[in-house]
Amino acid sequence: MQEYLTLPYYAKAEKIKCFITDVDGVLTDGAIIIDNHGNELRSFNVQDGMGLKLLMLSGIEVAVITTSKCEVIDHRMRQLGITHYFKGQYNKENAFLKLQEILQIDFESFAYIGDDLPDIPIMQQVGLSFAVANAVPEVKASATIKTTAKGGSGAVREACDFLLTAQNKTATAIKKYLSLS
């Protein structure tokens, strides 16, 4: 993370009003577990979830765009309180354009984190893009910033913490979170 803690990246991060994440390979490690009944299971990193909650508490919108239609992801999105959730999106760009229309913010005000080829079209349009450490080379080449953490292992939290720091919102978000109990 240290290598991108420089002024040009901070300037881009200061403008972000909405953070978009993929699921498989980003919020998860990319493994899909299928039980004996054909149900798909995923494992999510709780620190990534906390990062998303802190963004929302700081006033930054959070959205999820995924190709998956897995019910366990639906459940996790409800747990996190994510309302901008687009599942089964094989053309993620269409979902992104719909989100932009809903939120009425310019492309430079979006950040996106991804790991694989379907993420590239959005990454090329947003103001700030992140590739998880284990992303495919094409995604890394399209990213503004490469995280030090792998997908499902804190990469989303790393990106969230960077945005909060750049916007000087970390302390306020933490205070709001701690006052929820």
mmCIF file of C-alpha atoms in Angstrom:
data_model
loop_
_atom_site.group_PDB
_atom_site.id
_atom_site.type_symbol
_atom_site.label_atom_id
_atom_site.label_comp_id
_atom_site.label_asym_id
_atom_site.label_seq_id
_atom_site.Cartn_x
_atom_site.Cartn_y
_atom_site.Cartn_z
ATOM 1 C CA MET A 1 0.000 0.000 0.000
ATOM 2 C CA GLN A 2 2.870 2.381 0.769
ATOM 3 C CA GLU A 3 3.894 2.870 -2.860
ATOM 4 C CA TYR A 4 0.650 4.610 -3.790
ATOM 5 C CA LEU A 5 0.437 6.924 -0.799
ATOM 6 C CA THR A 6 1.393 9.852 -2.993
ATOM 7 C CA LEU A 7 -0.295 13.105 -3.944
ATOM 8 C CA PRO A 8 -1.636 12.105 -7.409
ATOM 9 C CA TYR A 9 -3.430 9.080 -5.948
ATOM 10 C CA TYR A 10 -4.764 11.091 -3.013
ATOM 11 C CA ALA A 11 -6.116 13.711 -5.428
ATOM 12 C CA LYS A 12 -8.054 11.004 -7.290
ATOM 13 C CA ALA A 13 -9.251 9.405 -4.042
ATOM 14 C CA GLU A 14 -10.514 12.720 -2.653
ATOM 15 C CA LYS A 15 -13.088 12.874 -5.483
ATOM 16 C CA ILE A 16 -14.610 9.421 -4.888
ATOM 17 C CA LYS A 17 -18.306 9.373 -3.971
ATOM 18 C CA CYS A 18 -19.040 5.718 -4.779
ATOM 19 C CA PHE A 19 -16.908 2.601 -4.327
ATOM 20 C CA ILE A 20 -17.842 -0.421 -6.464
ATOM 21 C CA THR A 21 -16.591 -3.926 -5.807
ATOM 22 C CA ASP A 22 -16.780 -7.255 -7.558
ATOM 23 C CA VAL A 23 -17.484 -10.335 -5.405
ATOM 24 C CA ASP A 24 -15.753 -13.531 -6.563
ATOM 25 C CA GLY A 25 -11.995 -13.084 -6.297
ATOM 26 C CA VAL A 26 -12.336 -9.692 -4.591
ATOM 27 C CA LEU A 27 -14.671 -9.976 -1.587
ATOM 28 C CA THR A 28 -13.896 -13.720 -1.647
ATOM 29 C CA ASP A 29 -10.763 -15.668 -2.488
ATOM 30 C CA GLY A 30 -12.446 -16.876 -5.667
ATOM 31 C CA ALA A 31 -13.148 -20.393 -4.407
ATOM 32 C CA ILE A 32 -16.641 -21.722 -5.048
ATOM 33 C CA ILE A 33 -17.691 -24.538 -2.748
ATOM 34 C CA ILE A 34 -20.595 -26.677 -3.951
ATOM 35 C CA ASP A 35 -22.335 -28.887 -1.385
ATOM 36 C CA ASN A 36 -24.030 -32.247 -2.045
ATOM 37 C CA HIS A 37 -27.282 -30.460 -2.892
ATOM 38 C CA GLY A 38 -25.702 -28.202 -5.504
ATOM 39 C CA ASN A 39 -25.724 -25.100 -3.292
ATOM 40 C CA GLU A 40 -22.867 -22.678 -3.826
ATOM 41 C CA LEU A 41 -21.012 -21.358 -0.795
ATOM 42 C CA ARG A 42 -18.535 -18.484 -0.428
ATOM 43 C CA SER A 43 -16.235 -17.321 2.351
ATOM 44 C CA PHE A 44 -16.097 -13.567 3.041
ATOM 45 C CA ASN A 45 -13.445 -11.637 4.964
ATOM 46 C CA VAL A 46 -15.036 -9.742 7.870
ATOM 47 C CA GLN A 47 -12.445 -6.962 7.665
ATOM 48 C CA ASP A 48 -13.481 -6.288 4.074
ATOM 49 C CA GLY A 49 -17.079 -6.029 5.283
ATOM 50 C CA MET A 50 -16.042 -3.584 7.991
ATOM 51 C CA GLY A 51 -14.258 -1.448 5.406
ATOM 52 C CA LEU A 52 -17.438 -1.253 3.332
ATOM 53 C CA LYS A 53 -19.495 -0.348 6.417
ATOM 54 C CA LEU A 54 -17.024 2.421 7.305
ATOM 55 C CA LEU A 55 -17.276 3.840 3.788
ATOM 56 C CA MET A 56 -21.068 3.924 4.022
ATOM 57 C CA LEU A 57 -20.923 5.566 7.460
ATOM 58 C CA SER A 58 -18.601 8.220 6.025
ATOM 59 C CA GLY A 59 -21.099 9.074 3.274
ATOM 60 C CA ILE A 60 -19.419 7.198 0.430
ATOM 61 C CA GLU A 61 -21.883 5.049 -1.526
ATOM 62 C CA VAL A 62 -21.025 1.360 -1.900
ATOM 63 C CA ALA A 63 -22.132 -0.792 -4.819
ATOM 64 C CA VAL A 64 -21.564 -4.400 -5.826
ATOM 65 C CA ILE A 65 -21.561 -5.657 -9.408
ATOM 66 C CA THR A 66 -21.092 -9.392 -9.905
ATOM 67 C CA THR A 67 -21.631 -12.011 -12.571
ATOM 68 C CA SER A 68 -22.741 -14.450 -9.864
ATOM 69 C CA LYS A 69 -26.350 -15.203 -8.924
ATOM 70 C CA CYS A 70 -25.489 -17.087 -5.727
ATOM 71 C CA GLU A 71 -27.981 -16.715 -2.859
ATOM 72 C CA VAL A 72 -25.266 -16.619 -0.204
ATOM 73 C CA ILE A 73 -24.016 -13.389 -1.804
ATOM 74 C CA ASP A 74 -27.549 -11.965 -1.576
ATOM 75 C CA HIS A 75 -27.489 -12.752 2.138
ATOM 76 C CA ARG A 76 -24.080 -11.116 2.659
ATOM 77 C CA MET A 77 -25.182 -7.956 0.841
ATOM 78 C CA ARG A 78 -28.236 -7.723 3.121
ATOM 79 C CA GLN A 79 -26.004 -8.199 6.185
ATOM 80 C CA LEU A 80 -23.804 -5.321 5.060
ATOM 81 C CA GLY A 81 -26.742 -3.085 4.146
ATOM 82 C CA ILE A 82 -25.644 -2.703 0.531
ATOM 83 C CA THR A 83 -28.577 -1.491 -1.548
ATOM 84 C CA HIS A 84 -26.785 -0.920 -4.870
ATOM 85 C CA TYR A 85 -26.383 -4.609 -5.701
ATOM 86 C CA PHE A 86 -26.313 -5.889 -9.273
ATOM 87 C CA LYS A 87 -26.071 -9.681 -9.614
ATOM 88 C CA GLY A 88 -25.901 -11.890 -12.696
ATOM 89 C CA GLN A 89 -24.259 -9.080 -14.670
ATOM 90 C CA TYR A 90 -22.261 -10.697 -17.454
ATOM 91 C CA ASN A 91 -21.895 -7.258 -19.017
ATOM 92 C CA LYS A 92 -20.843 -5.318 -15.933
ATOM 93 C CA GLU A 93 -20.573 -2.084 -17.882
ATOM 94 C CA ASN A 94 -24.373 -1.978 -18.338
ATOM 95 C CA ALA A 95 -24.855 -2.250 -14.569
ATOM 96 C CA PHE A 96 -22.261 0.476 -14.031
ATOM 97 C CA LEU A 97 -24.054 2.824 -16.425
ATOM 98 C CA LYS A 98 -27.352 2.124 -14.643
ATOM 99 C CA LEU A 99 -25.698 2.882 -11.287
ATOM 100 C CA GLN A 100 -24.282 6.121 -12.664
ATOM 101 C CA GLU A 101 -27.764 7.076 -13.833
ATOM 102 C CA ILE A 102 -29.238 6.286 -10.401
ATOM 103 C CA LEU A 103 -26.605 8.188 -8.416
ATOM 104 C CA GLN A 104 -26.164 11.037 -10.920
ATOM 105 C CA ILE A 105 -22.437 11.409 -10.284
ATOM 106 C CA ASP A 106 -19.700 11.678 -12.881
ATOM 107 C CA PHE A 107 -17.449 8.764 -13.801
ATOM 108 C CA GLU A 108 -14.442 10.373 -12.067
ATOM 109 C CA SER A 109 -16.319 10.099 -8.755
ATOM 110 C CA PHE A 110 -16.406 6.288 -8.881
ATOM 111 C CA ALA A 111 -13.757 3.854 -7.677
ATOM 112 C CA TYR A 112 -13.772 0.177 -8.638
ATOM 113 C CA ILE A 113 -11.895 -2.882 -7.392
ATOM 114 C CA GLY A 114 -11.630 -6.021 -9.494
ATOM 115 C CA ASP A 115 -9.641 -9.130 -10.259
ATOM 116 C CA ASP A 116 -10.582 -10.553 -13.664
ATOM 117 C CA LEU A 117 -11.434 -9.704 -17.265
ATOM 118 C CA PRO A 118 -15.139 -8.719 -16.799
ATOM 119 C CA ASP A 119 -13.946 -5.882 -14.524
ATOM 120 C CA ILE A 120 -11.769 -4.110 -17.096
ATOM 121 C CA PRO A 121 -14.452 -2.072 -18.943
ATOM 122 C CA ILE A 122 -15.518 -0.378 -15.704
ATOM 123 C CA MET A 123 -11.948 0.055 -14.472
ATOM 124 C CA GLN A 124 -11.143 1.985 -17.642
ATOM 125 C CA GLN A 125 -13.959 4.491 -17.031
ATOM 126 C CA VAL A 126 -13.792 5.302 -13.317
ATOM 127 C CA GLY A 127 -11.696 7.916 -11.553
ATOM 128 C CA LEU A 128 -9.754 5.387 -9.467
ATOM 129 C CA SER A 129 -9.371 1.657 -10.029
ATOM 130 C CA PHE A 130 -7.844 -1.023 -7.834
ATOM 131 C CA ALA A 131 -6.618 -4.508 -8.743
ATOM 132 C CA VAL A 132 -6.302 -7.080 -5.967
ATOM 133 C CA ALA A 133 -2.803 -8.547 -5.544
ATOM 134 C CA ASN A 134 -3.788 -11.826 -7.224
ATOM 135 C CA ALA A 135 -5.646 -10.232 -10.150
ATOM 136 C CA VAL A 136 -4.927 -11.399 -13.682
ATOM 137 C CA PRO A 137 -2.203 -9.400 -15.488
ATOM 138 C CA GLU A 138 -4.687 -7.594 -17.759
ATOM 139 C CA VAL A 139 -6.574 -6.236 -14.735
ATOM 140 C CA LYS A 140 -3.357 -5.156 -13.033
ATOM 141 C CA ALA A 141 -2.411 -3.304 -16.226
ATOM 142 C CA SER A 142 -5.781 -1.496 -16.199
ATOM 143 C CA ALA A 143 -5.607 -0.508 -12.522
ATOM 144 C CA THR A 144 -4.521 2.789 -11.053
ATOM 145 C CA ILE A 145 -3.519 1.009 -7.825
ATOM 146 C CA LYS A 146 -2.582 -2.588 -7.042
ATOM 147 C CA THR A 147 -3.367 -3.710 -3.494
ATOM 148 C CA THR A 148 -0.830 -5.619 -1.434
ATOM 149 C CA ALA A 149 -3.571 -7.941 -0.146
ATOM 150 C CA LYS A 150 -5.182 -10.695 -2.190
ATOM 151 C CA GLY A 151 -8.873 -10.957 -2.938
ATOM 152 C CA GLY A 152 -10.781 -12.323 0.053
ATOM 153 C CA SER A 153 -7.829 -11.495 2.307
ATOM 154 C CA GLY A 154 -8.249 -7.808 3.043
ATOM 155 C CA ALA A 155 -7.815 -6.183 -0.379
ATOM 156 C CA VAL A 156 -11.184 -4.429 -0.149
ATOM 157 C CA ARG A 157 -10.393 -3.177 3.369
ATOM 158 C CA GLU A 158 -7.065 -1.863 2.084
ATOM 159 C CA ALA A 159 -8.827 0.108 -0.657
ATOM 160 C CA CYS A 160 -11.525 1.357 1.750
ATOM 161 C CA ASP A 161 -8.927 2.492 4.288
ATOM 162 C CA PHE A 162 -7.051 4.361 1.565
ATOM 163 C CA LEU A 163 -10.203 6.204 0.471
ATOM 164 C CA LEU A 164 -11.104 7.085 4.063
ATOM 165 C CA THR A 165 -7.573 8.338 4.746
ATOM 166 C CA ALA A 166 -7.418 10.388 1.548
ATOM 167 C CA GLN A 167 -10.756 12.016 2.380
ATOM 168 C CA ASN A 168 -9.823 12.508 6.049
ATOM 169 C CA LYS A 169 -12.895 10.516 7.126
ATOM 170 C CA THR A 170 -11.352 7.619 9.064
ATOM 171 C CA ALA A 171 -11.834 8.963 12.597
ATOM 172 C CA THR A 172 -15.389 10.134 11.920
ATOM 173 C CA ALA A 173 -16.396 6.799 10.365
ATOM 174 C CA ILE A 174 -14.924 4.841 13.280
ATOM 175 C CA LYS A 175 -16.656 7.106 15.798
ATOM 176 C CA LYS A 176 -19.996 6.604 14.013
ATOM 177 C CA TYR A 177 -19.476 2.843 13.930
ATOM 178 C CA LEU A 178 -18.612 2.638 17.623
ATOM 179 C CA SER A 179 -21.678 4.694 18.535
ATOM 180 C CA LEU A 180 -24.017 2.212 16.785
ATOM 181 C CA SER A 181 -23.913 -0.309 19.625
#
